[in-house]
Short mmCIF file of C-alpha atoms in Angstrom, two decimals:
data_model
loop_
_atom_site.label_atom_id
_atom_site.label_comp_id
_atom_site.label_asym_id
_atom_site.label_seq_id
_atom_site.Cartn_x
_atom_site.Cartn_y
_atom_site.Cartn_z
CA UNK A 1 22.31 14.75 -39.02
CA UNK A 2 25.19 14.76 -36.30
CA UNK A 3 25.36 11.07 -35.30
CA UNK A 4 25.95 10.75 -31.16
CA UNK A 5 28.45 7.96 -29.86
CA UNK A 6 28.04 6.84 -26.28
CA UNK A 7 30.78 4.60 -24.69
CA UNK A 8 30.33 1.97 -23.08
CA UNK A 9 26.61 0.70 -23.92
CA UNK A 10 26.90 -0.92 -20.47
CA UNK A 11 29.17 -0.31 -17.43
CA UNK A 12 28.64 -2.56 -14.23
CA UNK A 13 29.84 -0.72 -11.46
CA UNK A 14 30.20 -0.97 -7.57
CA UNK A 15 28.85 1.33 -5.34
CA UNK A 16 31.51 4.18 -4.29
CA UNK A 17 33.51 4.01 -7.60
CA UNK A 18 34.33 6.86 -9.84
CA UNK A 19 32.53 6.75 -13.31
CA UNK A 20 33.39 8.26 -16.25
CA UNK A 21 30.85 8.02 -19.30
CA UNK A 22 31.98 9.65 -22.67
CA UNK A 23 29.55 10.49 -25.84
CA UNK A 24 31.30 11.51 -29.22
CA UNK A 25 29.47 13.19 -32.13
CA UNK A 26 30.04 13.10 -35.68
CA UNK A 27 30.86 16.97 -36.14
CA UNK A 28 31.78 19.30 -33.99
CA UNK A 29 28.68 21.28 -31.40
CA UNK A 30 30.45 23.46 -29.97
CA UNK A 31 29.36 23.08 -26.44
CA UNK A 32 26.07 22.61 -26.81
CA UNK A 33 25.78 19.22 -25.11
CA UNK A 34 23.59 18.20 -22.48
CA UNK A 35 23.40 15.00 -19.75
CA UNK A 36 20.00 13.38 -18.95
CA UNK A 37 19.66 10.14 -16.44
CA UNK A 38 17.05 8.39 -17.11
CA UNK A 39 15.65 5.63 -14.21
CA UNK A 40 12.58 2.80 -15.30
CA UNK A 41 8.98 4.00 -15.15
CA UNK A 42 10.32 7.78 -14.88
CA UNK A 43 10.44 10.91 -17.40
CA UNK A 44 14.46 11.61 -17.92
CA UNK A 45 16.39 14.32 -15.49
CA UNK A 46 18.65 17.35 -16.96
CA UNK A 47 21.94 16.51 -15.40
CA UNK A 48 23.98 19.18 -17.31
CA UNK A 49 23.58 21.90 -19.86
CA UNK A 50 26.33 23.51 -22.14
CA UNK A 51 28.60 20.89 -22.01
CA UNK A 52 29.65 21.63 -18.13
CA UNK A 53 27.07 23.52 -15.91
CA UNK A 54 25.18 21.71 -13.72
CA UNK A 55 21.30 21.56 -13.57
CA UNK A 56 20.08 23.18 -10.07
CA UNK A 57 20.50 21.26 -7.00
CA UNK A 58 22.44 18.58 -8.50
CA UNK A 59 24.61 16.62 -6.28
CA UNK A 60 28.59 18.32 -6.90
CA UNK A 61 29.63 14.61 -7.83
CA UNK A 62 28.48 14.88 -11.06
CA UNK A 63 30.58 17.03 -13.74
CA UNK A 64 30.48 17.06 -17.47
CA UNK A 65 33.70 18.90 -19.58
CA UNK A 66 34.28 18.85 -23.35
CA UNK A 67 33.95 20.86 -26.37
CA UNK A 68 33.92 19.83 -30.05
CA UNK A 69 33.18 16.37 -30.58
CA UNK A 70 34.45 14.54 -27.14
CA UNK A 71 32.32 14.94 -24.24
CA UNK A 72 32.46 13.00 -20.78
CA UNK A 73 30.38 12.81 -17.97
CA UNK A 74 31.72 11.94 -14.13
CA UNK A 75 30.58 10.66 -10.87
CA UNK A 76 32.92 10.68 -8.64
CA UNK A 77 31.58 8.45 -5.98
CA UNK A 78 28.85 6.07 -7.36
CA UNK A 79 25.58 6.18 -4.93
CA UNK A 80 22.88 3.72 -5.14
CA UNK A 81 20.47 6.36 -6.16
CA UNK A 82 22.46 6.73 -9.47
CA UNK A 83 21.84 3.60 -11.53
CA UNK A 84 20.07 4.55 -14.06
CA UNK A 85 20.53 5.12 -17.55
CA UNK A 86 22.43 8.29 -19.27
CA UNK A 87 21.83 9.77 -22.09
CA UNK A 88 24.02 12.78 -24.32
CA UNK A 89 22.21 14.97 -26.42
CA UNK A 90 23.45 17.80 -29.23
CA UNK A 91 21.30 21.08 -29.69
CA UNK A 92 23.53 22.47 -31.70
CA UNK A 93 22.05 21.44 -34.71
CA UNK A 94 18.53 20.73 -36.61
CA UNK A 95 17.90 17.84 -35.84
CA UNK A 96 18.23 17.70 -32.55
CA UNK A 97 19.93 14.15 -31.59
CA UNK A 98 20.56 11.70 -28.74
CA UNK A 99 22.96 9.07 -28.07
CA UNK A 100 21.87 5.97 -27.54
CA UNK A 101 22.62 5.94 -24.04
CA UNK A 102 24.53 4.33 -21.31
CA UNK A 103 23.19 1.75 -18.56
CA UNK A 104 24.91 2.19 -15.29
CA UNK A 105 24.22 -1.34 -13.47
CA UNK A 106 25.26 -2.29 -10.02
CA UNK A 107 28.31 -4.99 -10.16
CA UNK B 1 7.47 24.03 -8.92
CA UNK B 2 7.25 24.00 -12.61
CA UNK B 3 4.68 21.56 -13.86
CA UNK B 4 4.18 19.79 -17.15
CA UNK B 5 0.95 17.49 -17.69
CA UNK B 6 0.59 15.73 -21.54
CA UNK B 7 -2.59 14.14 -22.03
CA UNK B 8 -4.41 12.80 -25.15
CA UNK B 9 -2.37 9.54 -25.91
CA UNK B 10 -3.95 5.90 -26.84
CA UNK B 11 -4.28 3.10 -28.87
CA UNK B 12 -5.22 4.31 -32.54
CA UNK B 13 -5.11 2.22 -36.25
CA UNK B 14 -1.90 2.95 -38.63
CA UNK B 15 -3.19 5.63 -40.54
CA UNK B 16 -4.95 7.57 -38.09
CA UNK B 17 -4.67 10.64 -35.72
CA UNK B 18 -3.83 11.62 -32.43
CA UNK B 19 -3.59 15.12 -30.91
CA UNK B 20 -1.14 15.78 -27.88
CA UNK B 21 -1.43 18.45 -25.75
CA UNK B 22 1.03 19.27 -22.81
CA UNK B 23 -0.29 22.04 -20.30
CA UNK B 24 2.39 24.07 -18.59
CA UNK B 25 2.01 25.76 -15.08
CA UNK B 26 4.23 27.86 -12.62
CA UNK B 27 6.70 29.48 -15.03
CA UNK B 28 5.97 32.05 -18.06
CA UNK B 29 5.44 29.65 -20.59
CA UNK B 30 5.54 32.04 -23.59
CA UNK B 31 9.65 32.90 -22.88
CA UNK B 32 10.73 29.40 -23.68
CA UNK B 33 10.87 27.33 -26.80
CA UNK B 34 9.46 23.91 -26.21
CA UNK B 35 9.99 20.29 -27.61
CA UNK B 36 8.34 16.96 -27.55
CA UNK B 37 10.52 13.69 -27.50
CA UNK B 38 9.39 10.10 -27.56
CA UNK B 39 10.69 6.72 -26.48
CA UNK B 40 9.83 3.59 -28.12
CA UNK B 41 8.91 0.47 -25.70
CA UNK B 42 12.68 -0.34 -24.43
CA UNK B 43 14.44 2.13 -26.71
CA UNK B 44 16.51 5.40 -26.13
CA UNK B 45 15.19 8.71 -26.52
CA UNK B 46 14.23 10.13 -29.85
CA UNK B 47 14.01 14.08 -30.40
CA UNK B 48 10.68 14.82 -32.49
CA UNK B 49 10.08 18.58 -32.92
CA UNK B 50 10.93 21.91 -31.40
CA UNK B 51 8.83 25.31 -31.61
CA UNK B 52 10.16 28.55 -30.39
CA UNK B 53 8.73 31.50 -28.54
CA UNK B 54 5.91 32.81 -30.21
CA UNK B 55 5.39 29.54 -32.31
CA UNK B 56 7.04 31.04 -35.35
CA UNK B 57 9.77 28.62 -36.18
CA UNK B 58 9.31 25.02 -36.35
CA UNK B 59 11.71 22.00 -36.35
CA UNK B 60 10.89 18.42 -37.09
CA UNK B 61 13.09 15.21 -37.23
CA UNK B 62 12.34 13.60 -40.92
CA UNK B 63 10.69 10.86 -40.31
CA UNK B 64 7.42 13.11 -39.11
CA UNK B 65 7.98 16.03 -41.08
CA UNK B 66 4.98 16.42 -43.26
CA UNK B 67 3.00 14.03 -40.67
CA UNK B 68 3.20 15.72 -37.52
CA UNK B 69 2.74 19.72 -37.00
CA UNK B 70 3.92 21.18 -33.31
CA UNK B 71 1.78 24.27 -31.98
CA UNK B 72 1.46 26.25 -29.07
CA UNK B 73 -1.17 28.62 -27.36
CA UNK B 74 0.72 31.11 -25.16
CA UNK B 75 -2.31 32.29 -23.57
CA UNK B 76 -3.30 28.67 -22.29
CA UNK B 77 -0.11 27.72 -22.06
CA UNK B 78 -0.22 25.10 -24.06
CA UNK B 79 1.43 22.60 -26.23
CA UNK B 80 0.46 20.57 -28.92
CA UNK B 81 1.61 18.01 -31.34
CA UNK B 82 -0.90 17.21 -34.09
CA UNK B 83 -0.12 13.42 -35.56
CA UNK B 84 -1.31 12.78 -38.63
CA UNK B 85 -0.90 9.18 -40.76
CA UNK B 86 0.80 7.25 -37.93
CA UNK B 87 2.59 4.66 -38.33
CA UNK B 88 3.48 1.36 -36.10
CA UNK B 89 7.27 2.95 -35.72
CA UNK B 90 5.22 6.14 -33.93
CA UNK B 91 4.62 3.57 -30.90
CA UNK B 92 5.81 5.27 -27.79
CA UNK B 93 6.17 7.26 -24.98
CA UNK B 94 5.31 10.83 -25.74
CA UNK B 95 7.39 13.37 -23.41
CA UNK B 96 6.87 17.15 -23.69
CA UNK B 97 9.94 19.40 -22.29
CA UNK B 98 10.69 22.71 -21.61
CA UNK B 99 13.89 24.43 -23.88
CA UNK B 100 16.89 21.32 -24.02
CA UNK B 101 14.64 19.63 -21.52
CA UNK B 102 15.37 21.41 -18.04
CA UNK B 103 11.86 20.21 -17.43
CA UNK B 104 9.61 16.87 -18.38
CA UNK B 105 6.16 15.95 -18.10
CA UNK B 106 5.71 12.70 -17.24
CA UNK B 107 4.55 10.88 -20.83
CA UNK B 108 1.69 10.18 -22.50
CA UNK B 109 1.58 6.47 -24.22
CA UNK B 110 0.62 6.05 -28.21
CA UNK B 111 0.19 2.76 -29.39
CA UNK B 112 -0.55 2.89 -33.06
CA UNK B 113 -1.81 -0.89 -33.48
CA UNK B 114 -4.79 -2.47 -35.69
#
């Protein structure tokens, strides 16, 4: 089973600041990463697919890049609407895992 | 807009049996594999099983293979995910999603509890 890393567990950030959340996993998956947010009460959100493409009609201050086993996700400009928390995921191989996931609080 | 609806969650004994089902609208549900996922009460998310197109290849985590089957019916478009022998560790959110999860339903709650 691949084992997913997410760094930080927490990250307490102020409104307007650039992010950068990264998710590591025990063997290489190719790009077969994806990016889910995740807010209370609510079903998680695709953010990106394969690593780097963004899900349809997601805002352009979101990216993900990486390959192998180092992946990292970036918002650019923190907006209110994005605490939440995010979540990595490999599909590269059976099983299927997660990270544990990131919590993106307000400072 | 695509829509996915589970239903069939509840409180039920260890030991017992639940049966999910997750109905699909507004997209051609038989050209996309499926998967459920589940979320224990303040956890992270937890991959359970995947079924492909026409229902023929099955995945499973290991701690419900043998206990849980995943099914479809492409001509209800329909998902299922039979639990059998549950355990107090099965306690969670139930989410059904389309492919790597480009699309959620909205949960369904098991509470496996005496």
């Amino acid at each position: 089973e691949i084992v997913m890393t997410q760094s930080p567990a927490t990250l307490s950030v102020s409104p307007g600041e650039r992010v950068t959340l990264s998710c590591r996993t025990s063997q290489s998956v190719s790009t077969s990463l994806a990016w889910f947010q995740q807010k209370p009460g609510q079903a998680p959100r695709l953010l990106i697919s394969a690593a780097s493409s963004r899900a349809t009609d997601l805002p352009a201050r979101f990216s993900g890049s990486g390959s192998g086993t180092e992946f990292t996700l970036t918002i650019s400009s923190l907006q209110s609407e994005d605490f939440a928390v995010y979540y990595c995921q490999q599909y590269n191989n059976w099983p299927w895992t997660f990270g544990q996931g990131t919590k993106v609080e307000i400072k | 807009e695509v829509q996915l609806v589970e239903s069939g969650g509840g409180l039920v004994q260890p030991g017992g049996s639940l049966r999910l089902s997750c109905a699909a609208s507004r997209f051609t549900f038989s050209t996309y594999w499926m998967t459920w996922v589940r979320q224990a009460p303040g956890k992270g998310l937890e991959w359970v099983a995947t079924i492909n197109q026409g229902g023929s290849d099955k995945y499973y985590m290991d701690s419900v293979r043998g206990r849980f089957t995943i099914s479809r019916d492409n001509g209800k478009s329909s998902l299922y995910l039979q639990m059998n022998s549950l355990r107090a560790e099965d306690t969670g959110v139930y989410y059904c999603a389309r492919d790597v999860g480009d699309r959620w339903g909205q949960g369904t709650l098991i509470t496996v509890s005496p």
